[in-house]
Short mmCIF file of C-alpha atoms and ligand atoms in Angstrom, two decimals:
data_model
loop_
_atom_site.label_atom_id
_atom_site.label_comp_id
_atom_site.label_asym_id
_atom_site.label_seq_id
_atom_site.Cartn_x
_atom_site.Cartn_y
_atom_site.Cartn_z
CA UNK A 73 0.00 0.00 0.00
CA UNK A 74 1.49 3.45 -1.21
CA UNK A 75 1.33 6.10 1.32
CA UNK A 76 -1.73 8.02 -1.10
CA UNK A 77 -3.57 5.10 -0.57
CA UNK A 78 -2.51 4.72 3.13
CA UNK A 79 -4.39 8.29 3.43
CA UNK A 80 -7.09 7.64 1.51
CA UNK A 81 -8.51 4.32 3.50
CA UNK A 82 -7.69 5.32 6.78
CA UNK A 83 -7.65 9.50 6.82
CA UNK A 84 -10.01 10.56 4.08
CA UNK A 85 -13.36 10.67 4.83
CA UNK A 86 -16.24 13.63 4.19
CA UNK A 87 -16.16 16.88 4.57
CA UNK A 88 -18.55 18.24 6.83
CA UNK A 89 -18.11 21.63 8.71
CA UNK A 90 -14.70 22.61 7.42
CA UNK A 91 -14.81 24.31 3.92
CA UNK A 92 -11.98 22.29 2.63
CA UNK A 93 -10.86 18.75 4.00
CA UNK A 94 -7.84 16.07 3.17
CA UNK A 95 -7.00 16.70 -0.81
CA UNK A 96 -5.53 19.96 -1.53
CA UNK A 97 -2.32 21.71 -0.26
CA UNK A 98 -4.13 23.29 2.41
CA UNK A 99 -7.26 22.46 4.01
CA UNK A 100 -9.76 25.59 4.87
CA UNK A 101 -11.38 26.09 7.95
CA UNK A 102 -14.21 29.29 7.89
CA UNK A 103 -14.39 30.93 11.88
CA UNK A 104 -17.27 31.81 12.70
CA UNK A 105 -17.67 36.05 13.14
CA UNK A 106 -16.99 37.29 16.22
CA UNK A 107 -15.20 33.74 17.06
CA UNK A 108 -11.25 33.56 17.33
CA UNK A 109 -9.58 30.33 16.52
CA UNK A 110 -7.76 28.38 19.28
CA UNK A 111 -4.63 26.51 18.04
CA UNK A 112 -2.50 23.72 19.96
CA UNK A 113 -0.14 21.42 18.68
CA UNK A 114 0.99 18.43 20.78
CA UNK A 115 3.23 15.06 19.83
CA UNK A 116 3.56 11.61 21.00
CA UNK A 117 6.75 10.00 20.69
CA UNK A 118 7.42 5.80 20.92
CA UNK A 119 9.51 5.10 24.10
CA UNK A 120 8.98 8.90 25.82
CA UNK A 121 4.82 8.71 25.71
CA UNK A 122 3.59 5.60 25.02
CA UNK A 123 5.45 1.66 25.01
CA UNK A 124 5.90 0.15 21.22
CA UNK A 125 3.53 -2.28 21.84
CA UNK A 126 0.56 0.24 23.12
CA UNK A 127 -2.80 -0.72 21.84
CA UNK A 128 -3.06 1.45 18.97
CA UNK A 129 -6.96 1.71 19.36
CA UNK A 130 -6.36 3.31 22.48
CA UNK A 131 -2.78 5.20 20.79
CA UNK A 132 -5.16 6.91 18.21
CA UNK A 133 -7.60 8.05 21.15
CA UNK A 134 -4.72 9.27 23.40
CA UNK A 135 -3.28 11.41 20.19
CA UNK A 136 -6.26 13.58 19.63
CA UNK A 137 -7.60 13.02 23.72
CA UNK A 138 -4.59 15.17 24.82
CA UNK A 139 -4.91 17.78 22.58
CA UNK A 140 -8.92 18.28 23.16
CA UNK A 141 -7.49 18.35 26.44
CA UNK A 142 -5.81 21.78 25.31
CA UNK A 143 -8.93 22.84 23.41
CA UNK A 144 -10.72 22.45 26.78
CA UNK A 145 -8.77 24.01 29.17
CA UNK A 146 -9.07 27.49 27.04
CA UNK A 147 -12.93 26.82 26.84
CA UNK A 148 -12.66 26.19 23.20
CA UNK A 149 -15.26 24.06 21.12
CA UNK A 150 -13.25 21.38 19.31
CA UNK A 151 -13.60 22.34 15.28
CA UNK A 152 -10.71 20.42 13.44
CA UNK A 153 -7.45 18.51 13.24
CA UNK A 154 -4.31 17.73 11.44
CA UNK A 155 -2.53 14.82 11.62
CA UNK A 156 1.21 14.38 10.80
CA UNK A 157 2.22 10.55 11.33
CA UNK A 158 5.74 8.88 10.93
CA UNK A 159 5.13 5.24 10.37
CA UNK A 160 7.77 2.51 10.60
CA UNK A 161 6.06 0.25 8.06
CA UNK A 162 2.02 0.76 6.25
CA UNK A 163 0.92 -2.01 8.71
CA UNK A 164 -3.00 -2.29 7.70
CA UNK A 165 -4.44 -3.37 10.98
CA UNK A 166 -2.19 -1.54 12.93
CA UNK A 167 -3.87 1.59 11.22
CA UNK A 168 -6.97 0.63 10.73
CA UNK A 169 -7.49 0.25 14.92
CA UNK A 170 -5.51 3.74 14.77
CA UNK A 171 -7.41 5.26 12.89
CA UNK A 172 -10.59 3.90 14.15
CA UNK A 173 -9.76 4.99 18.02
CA UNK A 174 -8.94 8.57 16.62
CA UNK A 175 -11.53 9.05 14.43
CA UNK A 176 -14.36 8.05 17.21
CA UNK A 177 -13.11 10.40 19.55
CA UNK A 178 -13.15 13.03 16.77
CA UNK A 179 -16.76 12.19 16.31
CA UNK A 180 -17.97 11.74 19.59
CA UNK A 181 -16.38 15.79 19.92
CA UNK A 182 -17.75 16.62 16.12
CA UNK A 183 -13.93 17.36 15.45
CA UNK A 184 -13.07 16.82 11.53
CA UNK A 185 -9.86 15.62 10.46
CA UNK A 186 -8.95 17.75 7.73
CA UNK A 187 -5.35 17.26 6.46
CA UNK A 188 -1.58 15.94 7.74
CA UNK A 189 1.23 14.48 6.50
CA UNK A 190 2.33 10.98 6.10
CA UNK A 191 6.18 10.09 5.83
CA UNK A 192 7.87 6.83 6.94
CA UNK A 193 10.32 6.72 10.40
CA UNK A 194 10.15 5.69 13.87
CA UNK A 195 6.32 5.95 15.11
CA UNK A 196 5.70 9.65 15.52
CA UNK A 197 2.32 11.19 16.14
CA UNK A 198 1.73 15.14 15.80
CA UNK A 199 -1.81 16.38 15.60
CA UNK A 200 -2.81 20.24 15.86
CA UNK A 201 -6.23 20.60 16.85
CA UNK A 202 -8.22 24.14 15.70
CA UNK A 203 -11.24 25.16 17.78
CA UNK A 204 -13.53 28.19 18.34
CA UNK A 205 -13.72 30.84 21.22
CA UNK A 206 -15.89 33.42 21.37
CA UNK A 207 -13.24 36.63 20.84
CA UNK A 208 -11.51 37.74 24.18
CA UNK A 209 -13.41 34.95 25.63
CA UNK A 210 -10.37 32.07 26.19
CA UNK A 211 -9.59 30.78 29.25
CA UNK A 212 -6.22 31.92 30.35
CA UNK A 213 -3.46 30.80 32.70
CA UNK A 214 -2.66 34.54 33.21
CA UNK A 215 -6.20 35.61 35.25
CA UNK A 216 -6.23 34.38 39.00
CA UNK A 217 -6.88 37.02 41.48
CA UNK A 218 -5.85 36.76 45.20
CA UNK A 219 -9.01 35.27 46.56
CA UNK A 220 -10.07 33.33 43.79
CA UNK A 221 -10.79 29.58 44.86
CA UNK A 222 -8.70 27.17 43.19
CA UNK A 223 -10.35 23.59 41.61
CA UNK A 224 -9.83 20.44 40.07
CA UNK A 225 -11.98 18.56 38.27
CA UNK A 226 -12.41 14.63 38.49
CA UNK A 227 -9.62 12.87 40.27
CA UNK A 228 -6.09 12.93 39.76
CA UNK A 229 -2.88 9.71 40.24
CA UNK A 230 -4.37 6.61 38.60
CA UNK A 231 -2.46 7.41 35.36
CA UNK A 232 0.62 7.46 37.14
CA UNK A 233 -0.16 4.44 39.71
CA UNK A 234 -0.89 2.61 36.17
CA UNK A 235 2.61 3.91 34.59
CA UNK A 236 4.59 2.40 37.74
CA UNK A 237 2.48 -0.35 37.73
CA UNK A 238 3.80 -1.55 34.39
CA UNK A 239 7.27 0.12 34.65
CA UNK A 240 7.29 -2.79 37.93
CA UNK A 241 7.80 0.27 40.37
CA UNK A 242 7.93 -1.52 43.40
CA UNK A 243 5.69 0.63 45.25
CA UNK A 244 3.00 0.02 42.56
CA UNK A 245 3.27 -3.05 42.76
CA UNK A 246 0.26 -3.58 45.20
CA UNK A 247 -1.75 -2.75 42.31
CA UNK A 248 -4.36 -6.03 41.51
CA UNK A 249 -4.81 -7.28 38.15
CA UNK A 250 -8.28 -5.95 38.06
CA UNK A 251 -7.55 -2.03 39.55
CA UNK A 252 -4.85 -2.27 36.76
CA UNK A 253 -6.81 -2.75 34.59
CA UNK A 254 -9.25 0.52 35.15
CA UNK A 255 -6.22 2.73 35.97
CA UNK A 256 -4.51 1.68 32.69
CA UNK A 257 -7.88 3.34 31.24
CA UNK A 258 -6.77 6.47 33.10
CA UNK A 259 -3.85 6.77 31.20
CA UNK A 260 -4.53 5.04 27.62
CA UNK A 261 -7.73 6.46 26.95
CA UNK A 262 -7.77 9.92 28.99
CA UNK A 263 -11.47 11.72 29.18
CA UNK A 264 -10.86 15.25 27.62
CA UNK A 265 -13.23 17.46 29.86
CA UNK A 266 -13.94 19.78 26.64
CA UNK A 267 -17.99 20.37 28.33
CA UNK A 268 -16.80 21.35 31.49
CA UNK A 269 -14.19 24.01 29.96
CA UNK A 270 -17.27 25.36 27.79
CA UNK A 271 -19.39 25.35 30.78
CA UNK A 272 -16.67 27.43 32.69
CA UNK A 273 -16.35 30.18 29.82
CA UNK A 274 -17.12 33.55 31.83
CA UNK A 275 -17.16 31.96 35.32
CA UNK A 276 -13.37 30.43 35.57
CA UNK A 277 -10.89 33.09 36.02
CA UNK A 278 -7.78 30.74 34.43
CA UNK A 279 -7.37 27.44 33.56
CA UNK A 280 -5.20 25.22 32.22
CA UNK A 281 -5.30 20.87 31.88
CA UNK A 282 -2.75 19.35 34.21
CA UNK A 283 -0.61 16.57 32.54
CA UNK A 284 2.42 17.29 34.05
CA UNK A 285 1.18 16.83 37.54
CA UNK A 286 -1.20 19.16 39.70
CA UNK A 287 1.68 21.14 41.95
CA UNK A 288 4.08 21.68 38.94
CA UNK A 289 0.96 22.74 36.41
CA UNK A 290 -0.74 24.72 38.89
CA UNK A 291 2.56 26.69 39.27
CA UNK A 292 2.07 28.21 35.61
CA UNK A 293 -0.89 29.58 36.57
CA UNK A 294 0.40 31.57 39.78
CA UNK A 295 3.62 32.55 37.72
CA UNK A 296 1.17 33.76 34.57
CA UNK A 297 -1.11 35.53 37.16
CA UNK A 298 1.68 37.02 39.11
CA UNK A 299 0.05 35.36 42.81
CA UNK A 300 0.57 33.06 44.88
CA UNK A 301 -1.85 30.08 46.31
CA UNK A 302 -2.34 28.12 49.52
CA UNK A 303 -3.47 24.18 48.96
CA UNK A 304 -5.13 22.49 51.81
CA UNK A 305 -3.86 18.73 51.30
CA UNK A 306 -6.71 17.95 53.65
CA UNK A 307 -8.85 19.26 50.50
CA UNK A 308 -6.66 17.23 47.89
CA UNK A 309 -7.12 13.98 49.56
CA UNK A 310 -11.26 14.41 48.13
CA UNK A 311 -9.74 14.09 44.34
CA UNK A 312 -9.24 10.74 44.84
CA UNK A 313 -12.26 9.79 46.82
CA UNK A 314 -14.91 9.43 44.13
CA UNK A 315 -13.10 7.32 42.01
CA UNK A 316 -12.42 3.62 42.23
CA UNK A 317 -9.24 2.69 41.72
CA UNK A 318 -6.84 4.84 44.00
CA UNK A 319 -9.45 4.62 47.02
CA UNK A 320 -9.90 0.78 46.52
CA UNK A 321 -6.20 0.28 46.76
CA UNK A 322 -5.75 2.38 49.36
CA UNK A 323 -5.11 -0.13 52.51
CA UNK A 324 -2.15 -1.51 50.24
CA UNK A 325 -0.48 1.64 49.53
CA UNK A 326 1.61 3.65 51.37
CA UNK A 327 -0.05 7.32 52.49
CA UNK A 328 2.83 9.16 50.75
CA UNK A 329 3.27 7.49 47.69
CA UNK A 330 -0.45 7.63 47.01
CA UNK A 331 -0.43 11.78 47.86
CA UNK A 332 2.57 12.31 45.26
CA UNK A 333 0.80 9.90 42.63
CA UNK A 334 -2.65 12.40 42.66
CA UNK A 335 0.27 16.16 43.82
CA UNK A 336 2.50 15.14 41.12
CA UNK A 337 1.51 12.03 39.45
CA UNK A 338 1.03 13.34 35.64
CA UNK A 339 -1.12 12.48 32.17
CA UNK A 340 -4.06 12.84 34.62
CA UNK A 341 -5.86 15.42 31.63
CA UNK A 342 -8.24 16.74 34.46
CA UNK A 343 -9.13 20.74 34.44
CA UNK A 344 -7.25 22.83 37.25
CA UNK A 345 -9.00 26.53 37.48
CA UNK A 346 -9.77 29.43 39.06
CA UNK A 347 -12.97 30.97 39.72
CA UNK A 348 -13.79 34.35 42.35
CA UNK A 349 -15.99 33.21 45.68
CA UNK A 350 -18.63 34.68 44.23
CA UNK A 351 -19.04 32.34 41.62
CA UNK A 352 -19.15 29.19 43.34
CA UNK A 353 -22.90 28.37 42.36
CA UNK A 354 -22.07 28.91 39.14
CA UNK A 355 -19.00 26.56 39.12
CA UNK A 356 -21.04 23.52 40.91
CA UNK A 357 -23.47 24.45 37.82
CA UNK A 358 -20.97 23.99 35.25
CA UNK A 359 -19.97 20.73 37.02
CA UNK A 360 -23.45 19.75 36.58
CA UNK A 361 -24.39 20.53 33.69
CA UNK A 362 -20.60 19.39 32.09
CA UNK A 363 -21.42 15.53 34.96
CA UNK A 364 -17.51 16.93 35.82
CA UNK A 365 -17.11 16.56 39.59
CA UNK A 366 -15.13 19.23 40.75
CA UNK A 367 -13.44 20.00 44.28
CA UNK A 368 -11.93 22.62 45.73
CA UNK A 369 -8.69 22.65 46.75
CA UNK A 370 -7.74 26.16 48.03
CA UNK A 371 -7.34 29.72 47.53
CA UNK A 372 -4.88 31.87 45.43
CA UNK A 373 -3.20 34.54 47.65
CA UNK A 374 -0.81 38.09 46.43
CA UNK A 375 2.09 36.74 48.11
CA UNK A 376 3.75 34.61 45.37
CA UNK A 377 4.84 31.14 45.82
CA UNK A 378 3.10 27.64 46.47
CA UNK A 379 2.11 26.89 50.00
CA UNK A 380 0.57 23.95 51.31
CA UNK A 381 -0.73 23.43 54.45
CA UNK A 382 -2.29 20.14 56.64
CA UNK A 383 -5.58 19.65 58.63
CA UNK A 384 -4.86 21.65 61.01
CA UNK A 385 -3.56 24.71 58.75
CA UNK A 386 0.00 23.74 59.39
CA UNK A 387 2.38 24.62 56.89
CA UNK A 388 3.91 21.56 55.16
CA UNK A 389 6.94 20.93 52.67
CA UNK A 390 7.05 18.83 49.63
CA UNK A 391 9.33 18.21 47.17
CA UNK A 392 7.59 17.13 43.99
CA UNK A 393 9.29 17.60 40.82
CA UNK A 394 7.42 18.46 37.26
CA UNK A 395 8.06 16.27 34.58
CA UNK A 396 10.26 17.63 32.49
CA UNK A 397 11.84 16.33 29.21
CA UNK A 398 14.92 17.69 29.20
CA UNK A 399 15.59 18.17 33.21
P1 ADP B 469 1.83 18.00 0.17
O1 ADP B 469 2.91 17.23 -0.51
O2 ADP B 469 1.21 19.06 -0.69
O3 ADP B 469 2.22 18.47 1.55
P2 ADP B 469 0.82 15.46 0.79
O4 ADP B 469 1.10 14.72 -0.44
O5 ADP B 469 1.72 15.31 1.96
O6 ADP B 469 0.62 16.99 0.41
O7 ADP B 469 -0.65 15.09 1.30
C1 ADP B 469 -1.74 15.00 0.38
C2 ADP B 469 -3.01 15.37 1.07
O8 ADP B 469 -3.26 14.39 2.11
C3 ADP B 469 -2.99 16.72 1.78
O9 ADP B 469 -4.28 17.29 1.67
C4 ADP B 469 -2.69 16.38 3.21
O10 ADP B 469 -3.23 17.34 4.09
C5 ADP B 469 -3.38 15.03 3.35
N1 ADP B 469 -2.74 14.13 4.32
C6 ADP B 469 -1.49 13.64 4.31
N2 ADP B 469 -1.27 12.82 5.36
C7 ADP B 469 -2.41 12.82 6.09
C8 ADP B 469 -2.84 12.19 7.28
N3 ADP B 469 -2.03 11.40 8.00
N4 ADP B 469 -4.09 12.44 7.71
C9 ADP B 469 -4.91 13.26 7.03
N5 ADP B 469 -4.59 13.86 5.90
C10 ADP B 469 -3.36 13.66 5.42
MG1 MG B 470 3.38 16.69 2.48
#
């Protein structure tokens, strides 16, 4: 199979909102007046984000999952995509459970694939993803206020308990069969929470998505908005409460381990925001209406700098490091 026909099975298909698709040089995309168009690029490289022998089903999902994550943490409605690949080999079943896990996701967010590039080399995934904002209307990093509450949506440290869990970390290593199973779901085939950042247009203050774990994410925010915050762990220990696997496993883990899995655990693709007291109604609505649950965690502050306190409003010290690629 040639690579035109490699494009044409698997990446081709109708066009339907864009006004130009896969074909031409360029593909077209028409904005809608008054909209501006929301741009993000991210790229998935064999051996630094996923393991050769991934499911590619779940591969094609993560690919276009983690930029929608993008889309939604600036409250942008998911319009198009591009898709450069770098294929080892035109292996058809290998692409055709690709494609099929990336193209259902599109659809399931009405998010057209509309062009790319195909060239042979070690597996390499780029997508760009286009959306819409309503002009001046984007959720930024750069507009916390001292005062603000701070919150996360869902619950955060199964995608990394699953990533030790099959790297044989040995304080993973608790982890059954079974809770593997649904924490391996965590991180193959993340939940982009694209309602819940439309639902917070006009009542979050900033946002971002936090794949690089909460502490080190959250910090881009405070340095963007020039302030500082104050994080009740006692608070943090709720995002992983409502969801199985963490809080099943709990007895067998160790108390620390678990709190740096959900502080600084990573590819977790869960909203963190800010949003003035004022508005709290109006968050819990947009967790309703988005069925995001969403906790509060604590407050951002004018003096800068991270601080975390315990139960009883103790300060506490932790030493978490970002993920980094190059540190
Ligand atoms: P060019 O040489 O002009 O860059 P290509 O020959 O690379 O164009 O691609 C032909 C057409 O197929 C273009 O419209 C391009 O956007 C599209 N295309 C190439 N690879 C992909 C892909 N992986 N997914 C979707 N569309 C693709
Ligand atoms: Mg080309």
């Amino acid at each position: 199979m040639g690579e035109f026909d490699l494009i044409a099975r698997y990446f081709t298909r109708p066009v339907r909102r864009a006004a130009l698709g896969v074909g031409d040089d360029c593909a077209l995309l028409a904005p809608a007046p008054g909209m501006q168009l929301a741009v993000s690029c991210d790229m998935l490289v064999e051996g630094r984000h996923f393991f050769a022998d991934v499911d590619p089903e779940a591969l094609g999902h993560k690919a276009l999952a983690v930029n929608l994550s993008d889309l939604a943490a600036c409250g942008a409605r998911p319009l198009a995509f591009t898709l450069a690949l770098a294929l080892p080999r035109a292996d058809e079943p290998w692409l055709k459970a690709f494609a099929g896990g990336l193209l259902r996701l599109a659809d399931a967010h009405d998010c057209e694939l509309i062009g790319g590039d195909t060239t042979a080399g070690p597996l390499n995934i780029c997508i760009t993803v286009f959306g819409e904002v309503p002009a001046g209307g984007a959720l930024l990093r750069s507009g916390a206020r001292a005062g603000d509450d701070i919150y996360v949506s869902g619950t955060l440290g199964d995608a990394r308990l699953a990533l030790d869990a099959l790297r044989s970390h040995p304080q993973a290593a608790a982890l059954s069969p079974a809770l593997l199973a649904t924490a391996r779901q965590r991180l193959e085939r993340p939940t982009p929470r694209v309602a819940l950042g439309l639902a917070l247009r006009g009542v979050a203050s900033s946002a971002l998505d936090v794949s690089d774990g909460l502490l080190g994410d959250l910090g881009h925010i405070l340095r963007a908005s020039g302030v500082g915050a104050r994080i009740e762990l006692a608070w943090t220990t709720d995002l992983i409460a409502g969801y199985a696997v963490l809080t099943r496993a709990s007895a067998e883990f160790d108390a620390d381990y678990l709190e740096q899995c959900v502080l600084a655990g990573g590819d977790d693709y869960e909203l963190a925001f800010t949003a003035p007291p004022s508005l709290r109604d109006a968050v819990a609505a947009a967790a309703q209406a988005s069925g995001a649950r969403v906790t509060r965690i604590g407050v951002i502050e004018a003096t800068p700098g991270l601080r975390l306190v315990d139960a009883r409003g103790l300060p506490v010290t932790r030493h978490y490091a970002s993920f980094d690629h190059f540190a």
